CSV table of C-alpha atoms in Angstrom, one decimal:
chain,number,residue,atom,x,y,z
A,14,MET,CA,78.2,-33.2,126.7
A,15,SER,CA,76.0,-31.5,124.2
A,16,GLU,CA,73.0,-32.6,126.2
A,17,GLY,CA,74.4,-30.9,129.3
A,18,ILE,CA,77.1,-31.3,131.9
A,19,SER,CA,75.4,-33.3,134.7
A,20,PRO,CA,71.9,-33.1,136.0
A,21,ALA,CA,72.7,-31.1,139.2
A,22,ILE,CA,74.9,-28.6,137.4
A,23,ASP,CA,72.5,-28.2,134.5
A,24,ARG,CA,69.7,-27.5,137.0
A,25,LEU,CA,71.9,-24.9,138.8
A,26,VAL,CA,72.7,-23.3,135.5
A,27,ASP,CA,69.1,-23.1,134.5
A,28,ASP,CA,68.1,-21.5,137.8
A,29,LEU,CA,71.0,-19.0,137.7
A,30,LYS,CA,69.7,-18.1,134.2
A,31,ARG,CA,66.5,-16.8,135.7
A,32,LEU,CA,68.5,-13.9,137.3
A,33,PRO,CA,68.2,-10.7,135.3
A,34,GLY,CA,71.0,-10.1,132.9
A,35,VAL,CA,72.4,-13.6,133.2
A,36,GLY,CA,72.6,-15.7,130.1
A,37,LYS,CA,73.7,-19.3,129.6
A,38,LYS,CA,77.5,-18.6,129.5
A,39,THR,CA,77.4,-16.4,132.5
A,40,ALA,CA,75.3,-18.9,134.4
A,41,GLN,CA,77.8,-21.6,133.6
A,42,ARG,CA,80.6,-19.4,134.8
A,43,MET,CA,78.8,-18.7,138.0
A,44,ALA,CA,78.0,-22.4,138.6
A,45,PHE,CA,81.6,-23.5,138.0
A,46,TYR,CA,82.9,-20.7,140.1
A,47,LEU,CA,80.7,-21.6,143.1
A,48,LEU,CA,81.4,-25.3,142.8
A,49,GLU,CA,85.1,-25.0,142.2
A,50,ARG,CA,86.0,-22.2,144.5
A,51,ASP,CA,83.3,-21.0,146.8
A,52,ARG,CA,81.0,-23.8,148.0
A,53,GLU,CA,80.6,-22.1,151.3
A,54,GLY,CA,79.4,-19.0,149.5
A,55,ALA,CA,77.0,-21.1,147.5
A,56,GLN,CA,75.5,-22.5,150.7
A,57,ARG,CA,75.3,-19.0,152.2
A,58,LEU,CA,73.6,-17.7,149.1
A,59,ALA,CA,71.1,-20.5,149.2
A,60,ASP,CA,70.3,-19.8,152.9
A,61,SER,CA,70.0,-16.0,152.2
A,62,LEU,CA,67.6,-16.7,149.3
A,63,HIS,CA,65.4,-19.0,151.5
A,64,HIS,CA,65.6,-16.5,154.4
A,65,ALA,CA,64.7,-13.5,152.3
A,66,VAL,CA,61.8,-15.2,150.5
A,67,GLU,CA,60.4,-16.4,153.8
A,68,ARG,CA,60.7,-13.2,155.7
A,69,VAL,CA,60.6,-10.2,153.3
A,70,GLY,CA,57.2,-8.7,152.8
A,71,HIS,CA,56.0,-5.2,152.4
A,72,CYS,CA,56.3,-2.2,154.7
A,73,LYS,CA,52.8,-1.6,155.9
A,74,GLN,CA,53.1,2.1,155.4
A,75,CYS,CA,55.1,2.7,152.2
A,76,ARG,CA,54.8,-0.8,150.6
A,77,THR,CA,58.5,-1.2,149.9
A,78,LEU,CA,60.2,-4.5,150.5
A,79,THR,CA,61.3,-5.2,154.0
A,80,GLU,CA,61.0,-8.0,156.6
A,81,GLU,CA,60.1,-5.5,159.3
A,82,PRO,CA,56.6,-4.2,159.9
A,83,LEU,CA,57.9,-0.7,159.0
A,84,CYS,CA,60.8,-0.1,156.7
A,85,ARG,CA,63.8,1.9,158.0
A,86,ILE,CA,62.6,5.1,156.3
A,87,CYS,CA,59.0,4.9,157.6
A,88,ALA,CA,60.3,3.9,161.1
A,89,ASN,CA,62.5,7.1,161.2
A,90,PRO,CA,60.2,9.7,162.9
A,91,ALA,CA,62.3,12.6,161.6
A,92,ARG,CA,61.3,11.7,158.0
A,93,SER,CA,57.6,11.7,158.4
A,94,GLU,CA,57.7,15.2,159.9
A,95,GLN,CA,58.8,16.6,156.6
A,96,GLY,CA,55.3,16.5,155.2
A,97,THR,CA,56.4,15.4,151.7
A,98,LEU,CA,55.6,12.0,150.2
A,99,CYS,CA,57.6,10.8,147.2
A,100,VAL,CA,55.7,8.3,145.0
A,101,VAL,CA,57.9,5.9,143.1
A,102,GLU,CA,57.4,2.6,141.2
A,103,THR,CA,59.9,0.3,142.8
A,104,PRO,CA,62.1,-0.2,145.8
A,105,ALA,CA,65.1,0.3,143.5
A,106,ASP,CA,63.9,3.8,142.8
A,107,VAL,CA,63.9,4.5,146.6
A,108,LEU,CA,67.5,3.4,146.7
A,109,ALA,CA,68.4,5.6,143.8
A,110,ILE,CA,66.7,8.7,145.3
A,111,GLU,CA,68.3,8.0,148.7
A,112,GLN,CA,71.7,8.1,147.1
A,113,THR,CA,71.2,11.7,146.0
A,114,SER,CA,70.6,12.7,149.7
A,115,GLN,CA,68.3,15.4,148.2
A,116,PHE,CA,65.0,14.1,149.7
A,117,LYS,CA,64.3,13.9,153.4
A,118,GLY,CA,60.6,12.9,153.4
A,119,ARG,CA,58.8,9.6,153.2
A,120,TYR,CA,58.2,7.4,150.2
A,121,PHE,CA,55.2,5.5,148.8
A,122,VAL,CA,56.2,2.6,146.6
A,123,LEU,CA,53.6,1.5,144.1
A,124,MET,CA,55.4,-1.7,143.3
A,125,GLY,CA,54.4,-1.2,139.6
A,126,HIS,CA,52.4,1.2,137.6
A,127,LEU,CA,48.8,1.4,136.2
A,128,SER,CA,48.5,-0.9,133.3
A,129,PRO,CA,44.9,-1.6,132.4
A,130,LEU,CA,45.9,-4.0,129.5
A,131,ASP,CA,47.7,-6.2,132.0
A,132,GLY,CA,44.8,-5.9,134.5
A,133,ILE,CA,46.7,-3.7,136.9
A,134,GLY,CA,44.3,-1.2,138.4
A,135,PRO,CA,44.6,1.4,141.1
A,136,GLU,CA,44.1,-1.1,144.0
A,137,ASP,CA,46.9,-3.3,142.7
A,138,ILE,CA,49.4,-0.5,143.1
A,139,GLY,CA,48.0,0.6,146.5
A,140,LEU,CA,46.3,3.8,145.5
A,141,ASP,CA,43.4,3.1,147.9
A,142,GLU,CA,46.0,3.0,150.7
A,143,LEU,CA,47.7,6.1,149.4
A,144,GLU,CA,44.4,7.9,149.4
A,145,ALA,CA,43.7,6.8,153.0
A,146,GLN,CA,47.2,8.1,154.0
A,147,LEU,CA,46.5,11.5,152.3
A,148,LYS,CA,43.3,11.8,154.2
A,149,SER,CA,44.7,10.9,157.6
A,150,ALA,CA,48.3,12.1,157.7
A,151,VAL,CA,49.6,15.6,157.4
A,152,ILE,CA,51.1,15.6,153.9
A,153,GLU,CA,51.6,18.9,152.3
A,154,GLU,CA,53.1,17.8,149.0
A,155,ILE,CA,53.3,14.7,146.9
A,156,ILE,CA,56.3,14.4,144.6
A,157,LEU,CA,55.5,12.2,141.6
A,158,ALA,CA,58.7,10.3,140.8
A,159,THR,CA,57.2,7.5,138.6
A,160,ASN,CA,59.2,6.7,135.5
A,161,PRO,CA,58.9,9.0,132.5
A,162,THR,CA,57.2,6.3,130.4
A,163,VAL,CA,53.6,6.2,129.1
A,164,GLU,CA,52.5,4.1,132.0
A,165,GLY,CA,54.5,6.0,134.6
A,166,ASP,CA,53.0,9.3,133.3
A,167,ALA,CA,49.5,7.9,133.3
A,168,THR,CA,50.0,6.7,136.8
A,169,ALA,CA,51.3,10.2,137.9
A,170,HIS,CA,48.3,11.9,136.3
A,171,TYR,CA,45.9,9.5,138.1
A,172,ILE,CA,47.6,10.1,141.5
A,173,ALA,CA,47.6,13.9,140.8
A,174,ASP,CA,43.8,13.8,140.4
A,175,ILE,CA,43.4,12.0,143.7
A,176,ALA,CA,45.7,14.5,145.4
A,177,GLU,CA,43.9,17.5,143.8
A,178,SER,CA,40.5,16.2,145.1
A,179,LEU,CA,42.0,16.2,148.6
A,180,ASN,CA,43.7,19.6,148.2
A,181,VAL,CA,47.3,18.2,148.5
A,182,ASN,CA,49.9,19.9,146.3
A,183,THR,CA,51.6,17.7,143.7
A,184,SER,CA,54.8,18.1,141.8
A,185,ARG,CA,56.5,16.0,139.2
A,186,ILE,CA,60.3,15.5,139.1
A,187,ALA,CA,61.9,17.4,136.3
A,188,HIS,CA,62.7,15.7,133.0
A,189,GLY,CA,65.3,17.1,130.8
A,190,VAL,CA,68.9,16.7,129.5
A,191,PRO,CA,70.9,14.5,131.9
A,192,VAL,CA,73.8,16.3,133.7
A,193,GLY,CA,77.0,15.6,131.8
A,194,GLY,CA,75.0,14.5,128.7
A,195,GLU,CA,75.5,16.0,125.3
A,196,LEU,CA,72.5,17.4,123.4
A,197,GLY,CA,73.4,15.5,120.2
A,198,TYR,CA,72.9,12.2,122.1
A,199,VAL,CA,69.7,13.1,123.9
A,200,ASP,CA,66.4,11.7,122.4
A,201,GLN,CA,63.7,13.9,121.0
A,202,ALA,CA,61.2,13.4,123.8
A,203,THR,CA,63.8,14.3,126.5
A,204,LEU,CA,64.9,17.3,124.6
A,205,GLY,CA,61.2,18.4,124.1
A,206,HIS,CA,60.8,18.1,127.9
A,207,ALA,CA,64.0,20.1,128.5
A,208,PHE,CA,62.5,22.9,126.4
A,209,THR,CA,59.0,23.0,127.8
A,210,GLY,CA,60.4,22.6,131.3
A,211,ARG,CA,63.0,25.4,130.9
A,212,LYS,CA,63.7,27.7,133.9
A,213,LYS,CA,64.7,31.3,134.2
A,214,PHE,CA,68.5,31.5,134.2
A,215,GLY,CA,70.7,33.1,136.8
B,25,MET,CA,68.7,3.7,154.1
B,26,SER,CA,72.4,4.5,153.9
B,27,GLU,CA,73.1,1.7,156.3
B,28,GLY,CA,71.2,-0.7,154.1
B,29,ILE,CA,67.8,-1.7,153.0
B,30,SER,CA,66.8,-4.3,155.6
B,31,PRO,CA,68.8,-7.1,157.2
B,32,ALA,CA,67.5,-9.9,155.1
B,33,ILE,CA,67.8,-8.0,151.8
B,34,ASP,CA,71.2,-6.7,152.7
B,35,ARG,CA,72.4,-10.2,153.4
B,36,LEU,CA,71.0,-11.5,150.1
B,37,VAL,CA,72.7,-8.6,148.2
B,38,ASP,CA,76.0,-9.4,149.9
B,39,ASP,CA,75.8,-13.0,149.0
B,40,LEU,CA,74.8,-12.3,145.4
B,41,LYS,CA,77.8,-10.0,145.2
B,42,ARG,CA,80.0,-13.1,145.7
B,43,LEU,CA,79.0,-14.3,142.2
B,44,PRO,CA,81.7,-13.5,139.6
B,45,GLY,CA,81.0,-10.3,137.7
B,46,VAL,CA,78.3,-9.2,140.0
B,47,GLY,CA,78.7,-5.8,141.8
B,48,LYS,CA,76.6,-4.1,144.3
B,49,LYS,CA,74.2,-2.5,141.8
B,50,THR,CA,73.6,-5.7,139.9
B,51,ALA,CA,73.2,-7.7,143.2
B,52,GLN,CA,70.5,-5.2,144.3
B,53,ARG,CA,68.8,-5.5,141.0
B,54,MET,CA,68.8,-9.3,141.2
B,55,ALA,CA,67.6,-9.3,144.8
B,56,PHE,CA,64.7,-6.9,144.0
B,57,TYR,CA,63.8,-8.8,140.9
B,58,LEU,CA,63.6,-12.1,142.8
B,59,LEU,CA,61.7,-10.7,145.7
B,60,GLU,CA,59.3,-8.6,143.6
B,61,ARG,CA,58.7,-10.9,140.7
B,62,ASP,CA,60.1,-14.4,141.0
B,63,ARG,CA,60.0,-15.8,144.6
B,64,GLU,CA,59.4,-19.2,143.2
B,65,GLY,CA,62.5,-18.9,141.1
B,66,ALA,CA,64.5,-17.7,144.2
B,67,GLN,CA,63.4,-20.8,146.1
B,68,ARG,CA,64.3,-23.0,143.2
B,69,LEU,CA,67.7,-21.4,142.9
B,70,ALA,CA,68.3,-21.9,146.6
B,71,ASP,CA,67.3,-25.6,146.3
B,72,SER,CA,69.6,-26.1,143.2
B,73,LEU,CA,72.5,-24.5,145.1
B,74,HIS,CA,72.0,-26.7,148.1
B,75,HIS,CA,71.5,-29.8,145.8
B,76,ALA,CA,74.6,-29.0,143.7
B,77,VAL,CA,76.9,-28.3,146.6
B,78,GLU,CA,75.8,-31.5,148.4
B,79,ARG,CA,76.0,-33.8,145.4
B,80,VAL,CA,78.6,-32.5,142.9
B,81,GLY,CA,82.0,-33.9,143.3
B,82,HIS,CA,84.7,-34.9,140.8
B,83,CYS,CA,84.7,-37.5,138.1
B,84,LYS,CA,87.0,-40.3,139.3
B,85,GLN,CA,88.6,-40.6,135.9
B,86,CYS,CA,89.0,-37.0,134.5
B,87,ARG,CA,88.4,-35.0,137.7
B,88,THR,CA,85.8,-32.7,136.1
B,89,LEU,CA,82.8,-31.6,138.2
B,90,THR,CA,79.9,-34.1,138.2
B,91,GLU,CA,77.6,-35.8,140.7
B,92,GLU,CA,78.1,-39.1,139.0
B,93,PRO,CA,81.1,-41.4,139.6
B,94,LEU,CA,82.1,-40.9,136.0
B,95,CYS,CA,81.2,-37.8,134.0
B,96,ARG,CA,79.2,-38.2,130.8
B,97,ILE,CA,82.3,-38.0,128.6
B,98,CYS,CA,84.3,-40.6,130.6
B,99,ALA,CA,81.2,-42.8,130.7
B,100,ASN,CA,80.9,-42.8,126.9
B,101,PRO,CA,82.9,-45.9,125.8
B,102,ALA,CA,83.3,-44.6,122.3
B,103,ARG,CA,85.4,-41.7,123.5
B,104,SER,CA,88.0,-43.6,125.4
B,105,GLU,CA,88.7,-45.7,122.3
B,106,GLN,CA,90.2,-42.6,120.6
B,107,GLY,CA,93.5,-42.9,122.4
B,108,THR,CA,93.8,-39.2,122.9
B,109,LEU,CA,93.6,-37.4,126.2
B,110,CYS,CA,93.2,-33.6,126.3
B,111,VAL,CA,94.5,-31.9,129.4
B,112,VAL,CA,92.7,-28.7,130.4
B,113,GLU,CA,92.6,-26.5,133.4
B,114,THR,CA,88.9,-26.2,134.2
B,115,PRO,CA,85.5,-27.8,133.5
B,116,ALA,CA,84.6,-24.6,131.6
B,117,ASP,CA,87.5,-25.4,129.1
B,118,VAL,CA,85.9,-28.8,128.5
B,119,LEU,CA,82.6,-27.2,127.6
B,120,ALA,CA,84.4,-24.7,125.3
B,121,ILE,CA,86.2,-27.5,123.5
B,122,GLU,CA,83.1,-29.7,123.3
B,123,GLN,CA,81.3,-26.9,121.5
B,124,THR,CA,83.8,-27.0,118.7
B,125,SER,CA,83.0,-30.7,118.1
B,126,GLN,CA,86.6,-31.1,116.9
B,127,PHE,CA,87.7,-33.4,119.7
B,128,LYS,CA,86.4,-36.9,120.2
B,129,GLY,CA,88.7,-38.3,122.9
B,130,ARG,CA,88.7,-38.0,126.7
B,131,TYR,CA,89.7,-35.1,128.9
B,132,PHE,CA,91.8,-34.8,132.0
B,133,VAL,CA,90.8,-31.7,134.0
B,134,LEU,CA,93.5,-30.3,136.3
B,135,MET,CA,91.1,-28.0,138.2
B,136,GLY,CA,93.9,-25.4,138.2
B,137,HIS,CA,97.5,-25.1,137.2
B,138,LEU,CA,100.9,-25.5,138.8
B,139,SER,CA,101.6,-22.5,141.0
B,140,PRO,CA,104.5,-23.1,143.5
B,141,LEU,CA,104.1,-19.6,145.0
B,142,ASP,CA,100.5,-20.5,146.0
B,143,GLY,CA,101.6,-23.9,147.2
B,144,ILE,CA,99.9,-25.7,144.3
B,145,GLY,CA,102.1,-28.7,143.3
B,146,PRO,CA,101.7,-31.6,141.0
B,147,GLU,CA,99.5,-33.7,143.3
B,148,ASP,CA,97.1,-30.8,143.8
B,149,ILE,CA,96.3,-30.8,140.1
B,150,GLY,CA,96.1,-34.6,139.9
B,151,LEU,CA,99.3,-35.2,138.0
B,152,ASP,CA,100.0,-38.4,140.0
B,153,GLU,CA,96.6,-39.7,138.9
B,154,LEU,CA,97.4,-38.6,135.3
B,155,GLU,CA,100.7,-40.5,135.4
B,156,ALA,CA,98.9,-43.6,136.6
B,157,GLN,CA,96.4,-43.3,133.8
B,158,LEU,CA,99.2,-42.9,131.2
B,159,LYS,CA,100.8,-46.1,132.6
B,160,SER,CA,97.7,-48.2,132.6
B,161,ALA,CA,95.5,-47.0,129.8
B,162,VAL,CA,96.2,-47.0,126.1
B,163,ILE,CA,96.8,-43.4,125.4
B,164,GLU,CA,98.7,-42.5,122.2
B,165,GLU,CA,98.7,-38.8,122.4
B,166,ILE,CA,98.2,-36.1,125.1
B,167,ILE,CA,96.9,-32.8,123.8
B,168,LEU,CA,98.0,-30.0,126.2
B,169,ALA,CA,95.2,-27.4,126.2
B,170,THR,CA,96.2,-25.5,129.3
B,171,ASN,CA,95.9,-21.7,129.1
B,172,PRO,CA,98.6,-19.8,127.2
B,173,THR,CA,99.7,-18.1,130.4
B,174,VAL,CA,103.0,-18.4,132.3
B,175,GLU,CA,101.4,-20.9,134.7
B,176,GLY,CA,99.5,-22.8,132.0
B,177,ASP,CA,102.7,-23.1,129.9
B,178,ALA,CA,104.7,-24.2,132.9
B,179,THR,CA,102.1,-26.8,133.7
B,180,ALA,CA,102.1,-28.0,130.0
B,181,HIS,CA,105.9,-28.4,130.1
B,182,TYR,CA,105.7,-30.3,133.4
B,183,ILE,CA,103.1,-32.7,131.9
B,184,ALA,CA,105.1,-33.1,128.7
B,185,ASP,CA,108.1,-34.2,130.7
B,186,ILE,CA,106.0,-36.9,132.4
B,187,ALA,CA,104.6,-38.0,129.1
B,188,GLU,CA,108.0,-38.2,127.4
B,189,SER,CA,109.3,-40.4,130.2
B,190,LEU,CA,106.5,-42.8,129.5
B,191,ASN,CA,106.9,-42.5,125.7
B,192,VAL,CA,103.5,-40.9,125.1
B,193,ASN,CA,103.3,-38.3,122.3
B,194,THR,CA,102.4,-34.8,123.3
B,195,SER,CA,101.1,-31.9,121.4
B,196,ARG,CA,100.2,-28.3,122.4
B,197,ILE,CA,97.1,-26.6,120.9
B,198,ALA,CA,98.1,-23.9,118.4
B,199,HIS,CA,98.4,-20.3,119.6
B,200,GLY,CA,98.1,-17.5,117.0
B,201,VAL,CA,95.9,-14.9,115.6
B,202,PRO,CA,92.2,-15.6,116.5
B,203,VAL,CA,90.0,-16.3,113.5
B,204,GLY,CA,88.2,-13.1,112.5
B,205,GLY,CA,90.7,-11.0,114.3
B,206,GLU,CA,92.7,-8.2,112.9
B,207,LEU,CA,96.5,-8.1,113.1
B,208,GLY,CA,96.5,-4.5,114.4
B,209,TYR,CA,94.5,-5.5,117.5
B,210,VAL,CA,96.5,-8.7,118.3
B,211,ASP,CA,99.0,-8.4,121.2
B,212,GLN,CA,102.7,-8.9,120.6
B,213,ALA,CA,103.0,-12.3,122.3
B,214,THR,CA,100.2,-13.8,120.3
B,215,LEU,CA,101.6,-12.4,117.0
B,216,GLY,CA,105.0,-13.8,118.0
B,217,HIS,CA,103.4,-17.2,118.5
B,218,ALA,CA,101.6,-16.8,115.2
B,219,PHE,CA,105.0,-16.3,113.4
B,220,THR,CA,107.0,-19.1,115.1
B,221,GLY,CA,104.0,-21.5,114.7
B,222,ARG,CA,103.5,-20.7,111.0
B,223,LYS,CA,102.6,-23.5,108.7
B,224,LYS,CA,103.2,-24.3,105.0
B,225,PHE,CA,100.4,-22.7,103.0
B,226,GLY,CA,98.3,-24.5,100.4
């Protein structure tokens, strides 16, 4: 047993381990669960994986993941009328922002960030396409919602330069103390941002 | 976006949510991860799922999950010589016991426990097969390693009765304070077991 359970189960466990946040124990639990109690679910999951990998590509306008030519947000005419374009790194960021219901414009999903050391340049994150959209479409403001990391900030600066050359307003989402957070638990950099980004009260 | 991301991704997220311990957020993260970064891994996982569901059945001797007629433990002749049979509820329990390297005999995997209210009787957990093995094979001792729950205990008692009628010794794994645990954090029932199951010291 030390060398594994059986070839088919070992292989399933190994492939489940590739999922983010899933280690050996969890993968074993998932494999046993599916084989003992939900074989139909396992078949359905296999079919969905095949289906998604075959069909899902990128939205031709905002680059997010979708199997349609245009994602649901880009296909919604009411949203492109807003004249604001929110630039994010990943499709998950789009979901997170959508959940706030605060933003009614369109997105542009970089599917990454500038990372010269990894050979990821402007074209790899679609900045040529973004520039073309800024030139052709009526976009009044770009909201830079890349991650507050070194790479995310660098990417935001790079995009801001492009936008400035095309006379499009840019803004960066606010960084500061999370709502409900306690100052004592907030890191130095965030607290620094919270001070430099302070606003008139009342 | 509130009604979902896109049909293929929504379907994948729904099917990933069937995995134990995976909620909506985690399922979305897994789906995005696979589609953005590891499509080959997604295909391989789909293939492993299909393969495992098609091939994996039960060991004809111990009932654990395996795609071979006999699982690796039952197929190991050295192990059946030991004359001890450890009865557990699930294949995961076998793995857990194997990791201790304390047991060198064979297993019998119930794939559940007696649960009259759910209509799970002795035949459903293979007790007829267990009785047949006790009659035919040379088994000196049955170790009852079902879970220390109401159903697990009831199942253990039921099996002990069968074994007694066939003059096979039975033992139950010890229940007590976990090694490394602190008494203050141990529940009442466990502490009760720890007292009634106390052993002479030194």
